[in-house]
Short mmCIF file of C-alpha atoms in Angstrom, two decimals:
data_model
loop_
_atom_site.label_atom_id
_atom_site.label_comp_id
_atom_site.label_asym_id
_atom_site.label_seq_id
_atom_site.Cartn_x
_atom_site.Cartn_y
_atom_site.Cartn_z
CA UNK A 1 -31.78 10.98 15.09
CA UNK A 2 -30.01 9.01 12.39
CA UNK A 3 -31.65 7.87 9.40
CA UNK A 4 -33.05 4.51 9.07
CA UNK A 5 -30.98 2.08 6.44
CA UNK A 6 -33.14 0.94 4.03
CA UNK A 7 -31.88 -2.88 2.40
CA UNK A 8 -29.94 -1.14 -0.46
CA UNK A 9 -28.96 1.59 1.54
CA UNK A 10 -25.21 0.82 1.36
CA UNK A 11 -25.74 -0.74 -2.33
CA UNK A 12 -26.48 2.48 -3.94
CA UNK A 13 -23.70 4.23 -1.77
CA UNK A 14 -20.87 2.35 -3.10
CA UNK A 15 -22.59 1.93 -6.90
CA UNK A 16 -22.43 6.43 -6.73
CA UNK A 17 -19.13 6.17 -5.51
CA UNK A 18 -15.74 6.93 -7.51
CA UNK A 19 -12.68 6.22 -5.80
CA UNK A 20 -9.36 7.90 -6.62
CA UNK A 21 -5.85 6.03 -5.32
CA UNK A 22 -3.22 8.22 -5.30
CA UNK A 23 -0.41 6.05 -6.60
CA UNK A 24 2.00 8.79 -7.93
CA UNK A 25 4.57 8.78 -4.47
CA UNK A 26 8.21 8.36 -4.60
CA UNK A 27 8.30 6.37 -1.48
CA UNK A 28 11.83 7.67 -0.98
CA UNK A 29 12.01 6.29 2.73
CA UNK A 30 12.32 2.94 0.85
CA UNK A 31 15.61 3.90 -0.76
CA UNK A 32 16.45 2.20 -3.65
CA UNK A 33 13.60 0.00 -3.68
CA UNK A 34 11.85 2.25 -5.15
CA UNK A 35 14.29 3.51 -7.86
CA UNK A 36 12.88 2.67 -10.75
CA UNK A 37 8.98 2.00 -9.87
CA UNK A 38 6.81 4.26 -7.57
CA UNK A 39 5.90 3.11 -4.16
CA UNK A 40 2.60 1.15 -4.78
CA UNK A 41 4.20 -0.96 -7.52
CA UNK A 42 6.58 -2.29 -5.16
CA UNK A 43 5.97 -5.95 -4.73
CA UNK A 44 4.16 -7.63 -1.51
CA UNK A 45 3.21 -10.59 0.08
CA UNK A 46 5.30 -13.09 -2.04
CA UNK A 47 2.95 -12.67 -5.21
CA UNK A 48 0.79 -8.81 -4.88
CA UNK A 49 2.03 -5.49 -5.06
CA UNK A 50 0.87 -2.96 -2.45
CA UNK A 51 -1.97 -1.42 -5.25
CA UNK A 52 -3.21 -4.42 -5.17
CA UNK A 53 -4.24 -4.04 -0.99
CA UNK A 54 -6.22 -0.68 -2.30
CA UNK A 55 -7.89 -2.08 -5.46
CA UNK A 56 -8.90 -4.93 -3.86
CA UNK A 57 -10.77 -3.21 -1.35
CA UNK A 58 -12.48 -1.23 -3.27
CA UNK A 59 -13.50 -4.13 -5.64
CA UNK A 60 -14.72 -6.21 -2.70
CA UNK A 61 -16.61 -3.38 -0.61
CA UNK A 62 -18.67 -2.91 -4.37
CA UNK A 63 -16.99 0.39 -5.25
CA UNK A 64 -16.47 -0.42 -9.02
CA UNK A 65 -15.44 3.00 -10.63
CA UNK A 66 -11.83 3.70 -10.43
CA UNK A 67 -9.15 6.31 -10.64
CA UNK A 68 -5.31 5.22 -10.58
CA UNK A 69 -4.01 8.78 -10.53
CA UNK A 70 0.21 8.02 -11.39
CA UNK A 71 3.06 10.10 -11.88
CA UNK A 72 6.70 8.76 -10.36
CA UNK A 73 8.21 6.24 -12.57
CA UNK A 74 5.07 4.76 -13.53
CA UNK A 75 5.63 2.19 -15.95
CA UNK A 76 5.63 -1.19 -14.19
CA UNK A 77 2.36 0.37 -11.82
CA UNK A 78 0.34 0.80 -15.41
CA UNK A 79 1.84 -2.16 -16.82
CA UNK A 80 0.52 -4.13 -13.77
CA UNK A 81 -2.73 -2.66 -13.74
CA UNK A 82 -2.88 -3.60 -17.45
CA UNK A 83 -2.32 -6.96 -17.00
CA UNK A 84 -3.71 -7.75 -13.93
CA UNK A 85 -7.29 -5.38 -13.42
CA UNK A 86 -9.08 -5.53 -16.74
CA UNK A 87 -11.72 -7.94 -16.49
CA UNK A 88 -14.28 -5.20 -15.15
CA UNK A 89 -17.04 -5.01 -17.24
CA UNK A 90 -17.30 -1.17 -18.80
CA UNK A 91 -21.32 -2.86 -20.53
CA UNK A 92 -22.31 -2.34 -16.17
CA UNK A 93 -20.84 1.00 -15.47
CA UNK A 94 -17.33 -1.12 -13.96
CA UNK A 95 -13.74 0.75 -14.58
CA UNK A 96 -10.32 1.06 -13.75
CA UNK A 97 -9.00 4.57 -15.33
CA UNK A 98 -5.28 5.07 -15.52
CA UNK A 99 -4.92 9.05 -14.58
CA UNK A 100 -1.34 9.65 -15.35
CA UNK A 101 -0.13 13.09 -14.44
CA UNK A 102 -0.95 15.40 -18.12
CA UNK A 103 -1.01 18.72 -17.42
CA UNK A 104 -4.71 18.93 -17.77
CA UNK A 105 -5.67 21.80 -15.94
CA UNK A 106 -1.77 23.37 -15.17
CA UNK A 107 1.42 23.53 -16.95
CA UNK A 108 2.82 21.52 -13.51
CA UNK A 109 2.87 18.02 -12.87
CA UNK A 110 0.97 16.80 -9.90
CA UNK A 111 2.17 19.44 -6.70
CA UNK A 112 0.43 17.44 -4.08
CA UNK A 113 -1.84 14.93 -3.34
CA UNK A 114 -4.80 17.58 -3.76
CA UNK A 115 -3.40 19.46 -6.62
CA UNK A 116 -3.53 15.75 -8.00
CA UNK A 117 -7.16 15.48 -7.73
CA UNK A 118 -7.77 19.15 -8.92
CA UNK A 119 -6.20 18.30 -12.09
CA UNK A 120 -8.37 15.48 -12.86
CA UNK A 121 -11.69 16.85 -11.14
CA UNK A 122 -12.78 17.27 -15.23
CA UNK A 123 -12.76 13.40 -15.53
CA UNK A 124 -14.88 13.38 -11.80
CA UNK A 125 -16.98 15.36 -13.05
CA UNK A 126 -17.69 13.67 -16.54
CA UNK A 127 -17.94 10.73 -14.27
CA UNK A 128 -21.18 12.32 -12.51
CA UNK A 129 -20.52 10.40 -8.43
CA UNK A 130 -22.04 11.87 -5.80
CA UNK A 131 -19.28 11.11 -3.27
CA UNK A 132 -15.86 10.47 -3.92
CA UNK A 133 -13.41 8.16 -2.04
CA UNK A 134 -9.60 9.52 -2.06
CA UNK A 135 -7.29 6.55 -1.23
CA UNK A 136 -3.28 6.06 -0.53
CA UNK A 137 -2.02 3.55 -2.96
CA UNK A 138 0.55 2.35 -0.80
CA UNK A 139 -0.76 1.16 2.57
CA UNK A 140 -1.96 -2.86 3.16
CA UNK A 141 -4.66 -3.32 4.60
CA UNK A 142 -8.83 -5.05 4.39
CA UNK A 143 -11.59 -2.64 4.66
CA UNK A 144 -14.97 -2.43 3.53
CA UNK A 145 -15.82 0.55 2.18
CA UNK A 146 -19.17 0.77 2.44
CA UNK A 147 -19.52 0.98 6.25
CA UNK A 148 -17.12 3.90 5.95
CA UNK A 149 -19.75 5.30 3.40
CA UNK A 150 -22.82 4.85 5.35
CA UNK A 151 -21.11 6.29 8.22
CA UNK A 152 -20.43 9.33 6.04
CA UNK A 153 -24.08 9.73 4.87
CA UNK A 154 -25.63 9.35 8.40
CA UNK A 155 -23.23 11.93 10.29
CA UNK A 156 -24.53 14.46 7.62
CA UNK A 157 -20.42 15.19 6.71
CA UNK A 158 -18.98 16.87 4.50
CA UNK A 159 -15.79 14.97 4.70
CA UNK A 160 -14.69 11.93 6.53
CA UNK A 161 -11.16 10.62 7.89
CA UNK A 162 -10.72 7.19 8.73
CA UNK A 163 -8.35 6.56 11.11
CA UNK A 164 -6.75 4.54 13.61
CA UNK A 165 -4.67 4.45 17.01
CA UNK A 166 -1.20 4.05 16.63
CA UNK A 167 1.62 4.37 19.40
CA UNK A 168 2.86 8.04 20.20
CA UNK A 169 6.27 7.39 18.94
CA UNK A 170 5.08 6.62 15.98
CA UNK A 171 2.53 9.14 15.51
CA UNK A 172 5.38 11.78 14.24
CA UNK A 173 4.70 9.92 10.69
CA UNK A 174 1.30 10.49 10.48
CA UNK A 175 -1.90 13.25 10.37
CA UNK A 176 -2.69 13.35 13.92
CA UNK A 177 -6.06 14.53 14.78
CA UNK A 178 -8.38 15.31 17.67
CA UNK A 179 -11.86 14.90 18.14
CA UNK A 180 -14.94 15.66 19.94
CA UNK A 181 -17.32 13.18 21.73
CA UNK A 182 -19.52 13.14 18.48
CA UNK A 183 -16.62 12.23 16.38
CA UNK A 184 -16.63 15.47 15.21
CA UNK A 185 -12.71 16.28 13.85
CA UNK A 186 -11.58 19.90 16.23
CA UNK A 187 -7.43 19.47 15.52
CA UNK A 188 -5.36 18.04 12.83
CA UNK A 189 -1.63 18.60 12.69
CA UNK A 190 0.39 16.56 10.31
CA UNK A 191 3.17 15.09 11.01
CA UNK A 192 3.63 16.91 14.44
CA UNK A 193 6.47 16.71 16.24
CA UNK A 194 4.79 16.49 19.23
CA UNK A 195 1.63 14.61 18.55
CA UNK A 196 -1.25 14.91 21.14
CA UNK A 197 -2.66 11.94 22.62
CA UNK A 198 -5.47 10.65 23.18
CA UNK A 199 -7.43 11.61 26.36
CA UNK A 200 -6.96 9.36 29.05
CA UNK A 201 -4.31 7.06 26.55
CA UNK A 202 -0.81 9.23 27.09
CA UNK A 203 0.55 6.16 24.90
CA UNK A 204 -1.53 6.25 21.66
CA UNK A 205 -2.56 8.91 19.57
CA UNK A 206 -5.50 8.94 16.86
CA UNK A 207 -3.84 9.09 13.02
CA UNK A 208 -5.28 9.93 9.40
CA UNK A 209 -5.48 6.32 7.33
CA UNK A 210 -5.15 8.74 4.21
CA UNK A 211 -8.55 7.46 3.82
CA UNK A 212 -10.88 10.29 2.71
CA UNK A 213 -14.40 10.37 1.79
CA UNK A 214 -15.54 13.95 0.08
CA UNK A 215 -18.77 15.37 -1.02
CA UNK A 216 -18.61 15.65 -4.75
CA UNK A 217 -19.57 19.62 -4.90
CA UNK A 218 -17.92 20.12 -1.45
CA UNK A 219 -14.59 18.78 -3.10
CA UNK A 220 -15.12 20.69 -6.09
CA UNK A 221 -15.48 23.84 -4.13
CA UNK A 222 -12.92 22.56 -1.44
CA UNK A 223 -9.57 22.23 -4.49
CA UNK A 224 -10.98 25.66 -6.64
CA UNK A 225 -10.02 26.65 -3.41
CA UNK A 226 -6.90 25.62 -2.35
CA UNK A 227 -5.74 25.77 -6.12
CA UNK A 228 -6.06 29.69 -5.79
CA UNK A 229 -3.45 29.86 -3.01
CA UNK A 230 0.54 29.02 -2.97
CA UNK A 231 0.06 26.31 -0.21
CA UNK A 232 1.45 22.69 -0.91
CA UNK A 233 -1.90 21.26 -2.32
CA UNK A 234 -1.98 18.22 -0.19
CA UNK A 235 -4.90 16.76 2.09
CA UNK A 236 -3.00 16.14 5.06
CA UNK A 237 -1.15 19.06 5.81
CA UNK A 238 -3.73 22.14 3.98
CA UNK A 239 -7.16 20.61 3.45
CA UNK A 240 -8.19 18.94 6.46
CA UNK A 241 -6.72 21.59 8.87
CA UNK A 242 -8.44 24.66 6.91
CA UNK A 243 -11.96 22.39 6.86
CA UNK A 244 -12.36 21.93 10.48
CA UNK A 245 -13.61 25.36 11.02
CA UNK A 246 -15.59 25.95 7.89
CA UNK A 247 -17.19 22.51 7.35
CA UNK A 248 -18.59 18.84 9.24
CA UNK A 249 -15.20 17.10 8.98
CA UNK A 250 -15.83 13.43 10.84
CA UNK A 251 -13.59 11.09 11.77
CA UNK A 252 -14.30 7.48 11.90
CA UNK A 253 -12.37 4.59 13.53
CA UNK A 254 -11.47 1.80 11.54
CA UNK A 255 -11.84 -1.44 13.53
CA UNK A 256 -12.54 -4.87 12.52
CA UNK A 257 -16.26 -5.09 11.98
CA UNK A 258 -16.79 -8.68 13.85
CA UNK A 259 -14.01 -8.38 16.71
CA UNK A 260 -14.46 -4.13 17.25
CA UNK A 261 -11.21 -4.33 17.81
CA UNK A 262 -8.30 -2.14 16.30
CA UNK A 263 -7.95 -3.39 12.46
CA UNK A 264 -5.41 -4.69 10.63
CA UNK A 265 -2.97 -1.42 8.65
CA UNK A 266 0.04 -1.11 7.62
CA UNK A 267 2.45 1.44 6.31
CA UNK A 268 5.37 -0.03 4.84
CA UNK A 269 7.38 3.34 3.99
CA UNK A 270 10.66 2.15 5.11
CA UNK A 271 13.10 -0.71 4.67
CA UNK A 272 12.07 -2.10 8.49
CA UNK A 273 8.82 -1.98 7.77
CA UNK A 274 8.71 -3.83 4.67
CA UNK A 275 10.74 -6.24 5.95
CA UNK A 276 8.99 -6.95 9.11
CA UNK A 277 5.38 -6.58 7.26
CA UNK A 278 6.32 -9.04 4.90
CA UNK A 279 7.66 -11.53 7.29
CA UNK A 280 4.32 -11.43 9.43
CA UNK A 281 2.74 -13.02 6.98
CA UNK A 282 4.90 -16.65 7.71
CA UNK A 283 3.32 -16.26 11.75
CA UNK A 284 1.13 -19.78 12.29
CA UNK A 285 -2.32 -17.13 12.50
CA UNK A 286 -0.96 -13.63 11.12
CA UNK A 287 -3.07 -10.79 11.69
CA UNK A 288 -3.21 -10.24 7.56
CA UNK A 289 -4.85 -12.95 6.40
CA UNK A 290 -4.28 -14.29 2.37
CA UNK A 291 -5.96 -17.27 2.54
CA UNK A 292 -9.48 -15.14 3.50
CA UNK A 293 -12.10 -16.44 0.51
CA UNK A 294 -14.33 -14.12 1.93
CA UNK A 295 -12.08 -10.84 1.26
CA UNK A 296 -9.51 -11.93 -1.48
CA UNK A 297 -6.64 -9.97 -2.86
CA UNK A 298 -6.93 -9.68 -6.13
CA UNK A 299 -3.23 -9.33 -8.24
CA UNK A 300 -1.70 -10.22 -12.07
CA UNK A 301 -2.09 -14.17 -11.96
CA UNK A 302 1.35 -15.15 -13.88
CA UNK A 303 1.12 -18.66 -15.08
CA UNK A 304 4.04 -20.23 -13.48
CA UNK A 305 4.88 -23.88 -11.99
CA UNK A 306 4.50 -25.01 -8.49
CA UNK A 307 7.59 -24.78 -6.15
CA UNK A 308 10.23 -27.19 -6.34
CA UNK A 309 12.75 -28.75 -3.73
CA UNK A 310 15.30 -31.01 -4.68
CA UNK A 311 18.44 -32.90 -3.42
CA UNK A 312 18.00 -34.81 -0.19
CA UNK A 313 21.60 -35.48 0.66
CA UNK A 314 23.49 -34.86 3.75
CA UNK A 315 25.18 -31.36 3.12
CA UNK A 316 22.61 -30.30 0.34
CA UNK A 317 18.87 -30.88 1.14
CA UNK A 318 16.23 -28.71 -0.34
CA UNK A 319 14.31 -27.85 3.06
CA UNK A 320 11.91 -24.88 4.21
CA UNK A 321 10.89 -24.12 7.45
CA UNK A 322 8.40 -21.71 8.76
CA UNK A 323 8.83 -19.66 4.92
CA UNK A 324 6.32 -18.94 2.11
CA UNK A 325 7.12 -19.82 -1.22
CA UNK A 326 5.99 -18.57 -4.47
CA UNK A 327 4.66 -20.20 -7.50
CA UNK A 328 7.87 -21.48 -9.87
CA UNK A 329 10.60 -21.17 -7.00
CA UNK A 330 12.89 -24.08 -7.07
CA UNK A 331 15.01 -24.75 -4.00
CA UNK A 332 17.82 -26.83 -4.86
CA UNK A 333 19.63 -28.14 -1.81
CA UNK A 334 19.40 -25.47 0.03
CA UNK A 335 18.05 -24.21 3.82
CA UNK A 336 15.00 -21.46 4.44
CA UNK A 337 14.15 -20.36 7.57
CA UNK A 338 11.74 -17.71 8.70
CA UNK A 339 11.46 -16.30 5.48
CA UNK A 340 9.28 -15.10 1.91
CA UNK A 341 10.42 -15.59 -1.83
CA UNK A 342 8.07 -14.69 -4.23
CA UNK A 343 7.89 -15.90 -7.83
CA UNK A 344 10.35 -17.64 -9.76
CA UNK A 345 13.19 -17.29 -7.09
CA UNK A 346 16.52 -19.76 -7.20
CA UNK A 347 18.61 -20.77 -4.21
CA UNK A 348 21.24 -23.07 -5.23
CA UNK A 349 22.58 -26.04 -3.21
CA UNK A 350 24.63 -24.93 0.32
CA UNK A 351 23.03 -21.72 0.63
CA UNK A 352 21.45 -21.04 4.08
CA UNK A 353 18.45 -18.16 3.52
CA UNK A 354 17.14 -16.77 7.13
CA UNK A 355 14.95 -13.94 7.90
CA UNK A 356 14.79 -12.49 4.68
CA UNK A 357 12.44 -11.37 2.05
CA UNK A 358 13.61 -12.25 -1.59
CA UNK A 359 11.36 -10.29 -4.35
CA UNK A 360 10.90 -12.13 -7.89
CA UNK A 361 13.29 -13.60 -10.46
CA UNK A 362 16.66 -12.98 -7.74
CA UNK A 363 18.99 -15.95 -7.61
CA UNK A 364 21.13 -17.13 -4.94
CA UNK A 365 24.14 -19.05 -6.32
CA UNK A 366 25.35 -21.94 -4.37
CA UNK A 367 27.09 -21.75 -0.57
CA UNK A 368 25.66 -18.07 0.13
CA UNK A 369 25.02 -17.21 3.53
CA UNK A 370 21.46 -14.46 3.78
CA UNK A 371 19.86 -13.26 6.88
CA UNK A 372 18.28 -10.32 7.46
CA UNK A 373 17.78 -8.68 3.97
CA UNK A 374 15.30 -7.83 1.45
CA UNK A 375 16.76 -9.11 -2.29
CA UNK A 376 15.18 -7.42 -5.04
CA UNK A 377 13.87 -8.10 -8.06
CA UNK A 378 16.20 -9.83 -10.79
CA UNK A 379 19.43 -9.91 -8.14
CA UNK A 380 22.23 -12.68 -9.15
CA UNK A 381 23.97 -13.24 -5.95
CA UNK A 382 27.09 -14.84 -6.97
CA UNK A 383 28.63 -17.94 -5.13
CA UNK A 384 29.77 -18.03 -1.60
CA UNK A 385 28.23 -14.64 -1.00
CA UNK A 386 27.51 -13.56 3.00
CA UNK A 387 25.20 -10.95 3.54
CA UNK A 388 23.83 -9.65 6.98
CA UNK A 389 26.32 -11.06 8.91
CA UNK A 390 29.24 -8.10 8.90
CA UNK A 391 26.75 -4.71 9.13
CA UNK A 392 30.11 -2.74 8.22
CA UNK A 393 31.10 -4.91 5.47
CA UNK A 394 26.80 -4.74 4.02
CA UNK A 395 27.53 -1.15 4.48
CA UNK A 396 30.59 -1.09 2.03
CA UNK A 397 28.37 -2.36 -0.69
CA UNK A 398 24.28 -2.29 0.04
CA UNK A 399 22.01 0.01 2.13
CA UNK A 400 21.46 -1.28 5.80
CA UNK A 401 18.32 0.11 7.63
CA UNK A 402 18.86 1.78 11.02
CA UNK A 403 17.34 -1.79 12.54
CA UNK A 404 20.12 -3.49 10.40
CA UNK A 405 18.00 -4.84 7.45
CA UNK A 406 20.11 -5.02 4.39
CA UNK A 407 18.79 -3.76 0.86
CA UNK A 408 20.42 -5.37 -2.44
CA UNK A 409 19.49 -4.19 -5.25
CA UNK A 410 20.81 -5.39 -8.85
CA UNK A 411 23.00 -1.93 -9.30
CA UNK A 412 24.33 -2.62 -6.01
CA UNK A 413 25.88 -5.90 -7.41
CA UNK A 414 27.05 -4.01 -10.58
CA UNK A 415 24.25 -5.95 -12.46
CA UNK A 416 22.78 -2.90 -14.88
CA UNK A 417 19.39 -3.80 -15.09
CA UNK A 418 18.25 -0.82 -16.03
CA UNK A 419 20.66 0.87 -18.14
CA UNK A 420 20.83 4.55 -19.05
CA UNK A 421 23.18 5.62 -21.78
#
């Protein structure tokens, strides 16, 4: 029989809780997008960046004590966080640590997600929680924690996965697990190439969120462990597997609390799926909702004008349709269809933007023709430029995604942004 809740049950849950997002990954599937920032820096969403989706979560679900464990090219991550996630209040216990990869423990930087943790479990400890919440930094996505928490607690585990169905075909790019009619976790194989299904669903199978909730001492003794042998240190493919026969490993299904229905999650590892994540957000009722004042993302608020569209003239009028568009964007005498510019984007007169997703400070000189690509950050597309119209010629110069997406970057346009002598 499961315990009875008491009113503050889930209260002191989340208040003994720390949380660790891992936000050191390369995110190499997103090519050079993520060149020179790691993978949860990458902007989102016209004005976030994925860490925000994480940090937001666990600020809303009352999970207050934070780890931002970093490591790839981690400046503009730390510099966000810096800017954007300091008004917790350290005089109530509130914090968001920056854990930077330092050697602590090892003369290695981090080997894996677990040999991440391991070097930091000094600052877990110092930090005294009696269950700790390991989190991707670089999936978007809502979720209350503390549900997930409680759920831990009652099913007397030792470690819970959250998870979720996904399609079989897409299962290949995930921890695929197994389980009992008790929700009791008897298989996990990551990243199989054969993933198993679920009974009686040949078509979906049940995946890891990266979504981990740990006993503090059990984790402790769980990474002495696995520190001790030469295996790749990482949840997914040695910790989970080598649990389920020693220890209560639990999964439990994320679903939207109201509906029961499959939740909203997204992994947007690749060029497509940035792309197409991104432009789900202009649908008339998307399934990710921003404009939620009951669950708000929280991000770095830059000061910045509203939008601007000007020129109302036969050949150059400044229109939008079906688009999002940021906060000091001026649109001047151009066309936008079906598509997202975040902050402080220009399209100059004659230019024709379609089903595309252009990332902050880019400008689009006059008479351009865009459809179909993701512009990063600080990209000065020069007059009369066509892009996603020739996939050959987009080859020639930028990165095209096997669904025909095309990637420009600023060193794609010979524009040395970042410059290493």
């Amino acid at each position: 029989m499961l315990p009875q809740r008491s009113p503050r049950f889930v209260s002191r849950l989340t208040r003994d809780t720390l949380a660790l997002i891992l936000a050191g990954g390369r995110g190499t599937r997103l090519h050079e997008l993520t060149q020179w920032r790691a993978k949860p820096a990458v902007p989102f969403g016209g004005k976030f960046r994925i860490i925000d989706f994480p940090l937001s979560n666990c600020i809303n679900s009352g999970v207050r004590r934070i780890g931002v464990l970093t490591q790839y090219k981690a400046h503009s991550l730390i510099r966000h966080i810096r800017q954007g996630w300091s008004s917790l209040s350290s005089d109530f216990g509130e914090f968001i640590e920056l854990l930077p990869a330092q050697q602590r423990i090892a003369d290695s930087w981090y080997l894996g997600t677990a040999d991440a943790v391991y070097q930091s479990l000094d600052i877990v400890r110092l930090h005294d929680p009696d269950y700790v919440l390991i989190l991707a930094g670089d999936h978007i996505y809502k979720m209350d924690y503390g549900p997930l928490l409680a759920y831990h607690v009652e099913r007397g585990a030792d470690v819970t996965v959250s998870c979720l169905e996904v399609a079989i075909e897409e299962a290949t790019a995930f921890g695929v697990m197994a389980i009992d009619e008790e929700n009791r976790v008897v298989r996990f194989d990551e990243k199989p190439a054969q993933p198993a299904p679920i009974p009686g669903r040949a078509d979906r199978a049940l995946a890891s969120m990266g979504v981990y909730v740990f006993n503090r001492d059990f984790l402790f003794r769980t990474l002495g462990a696995d520190a001790r042998t030469s295996s790749e240190h990482d949840f997914g493919k040695d910790i989970i597997p080598q649990l389920i026969d020693q220890a209560r490993v639990v999964a439990y299904p994320f679903r939207d609390l109201s509906t029961g229905e499959q939740a909203y999650w997204r992994d947007v590892g690749t060029i497509d799926a940035f792309w197409k994540t991104n432009l789900e957000l202009i649908d008339v009722t998307p399934e990710l909702n921003l404009y939620d004042r009951e669950w708000p993302i929280w991000t770095f608020q830059e000061q910045l004008p509203p939008a601007k569209f000007v020129f109302d003239e036969e050949d150059r009028r400044g229109t939008v349709v079906d688009s999002m568009v940021s906060g000091g964007c001026i649109i001047s005498g151009a066309q936008l269809r079906r598509s997202l510019l975040f902050s402080s984007v220009i399209v100059d007169e004659r230019t024709r933007v379609e089903d595309s997703v252009i990332l902050p400070e880019a400008h689009i000189g006059p008479g351009c023709r865009i459809r179909n690509a993701v512009i990063d950050k600080y990209c000065h597309i020069e007059a009369g430029t066509v892009i996603g119209e020739d996939p050959e010629a987009d080859a020639q110069r930028f990165t095209v995604s096997p669904n025909g997406v095309v990637l420009v970057t600023p060193e794609m346009l010979g524009q040395e942004i970042h410059v290493v002598y």
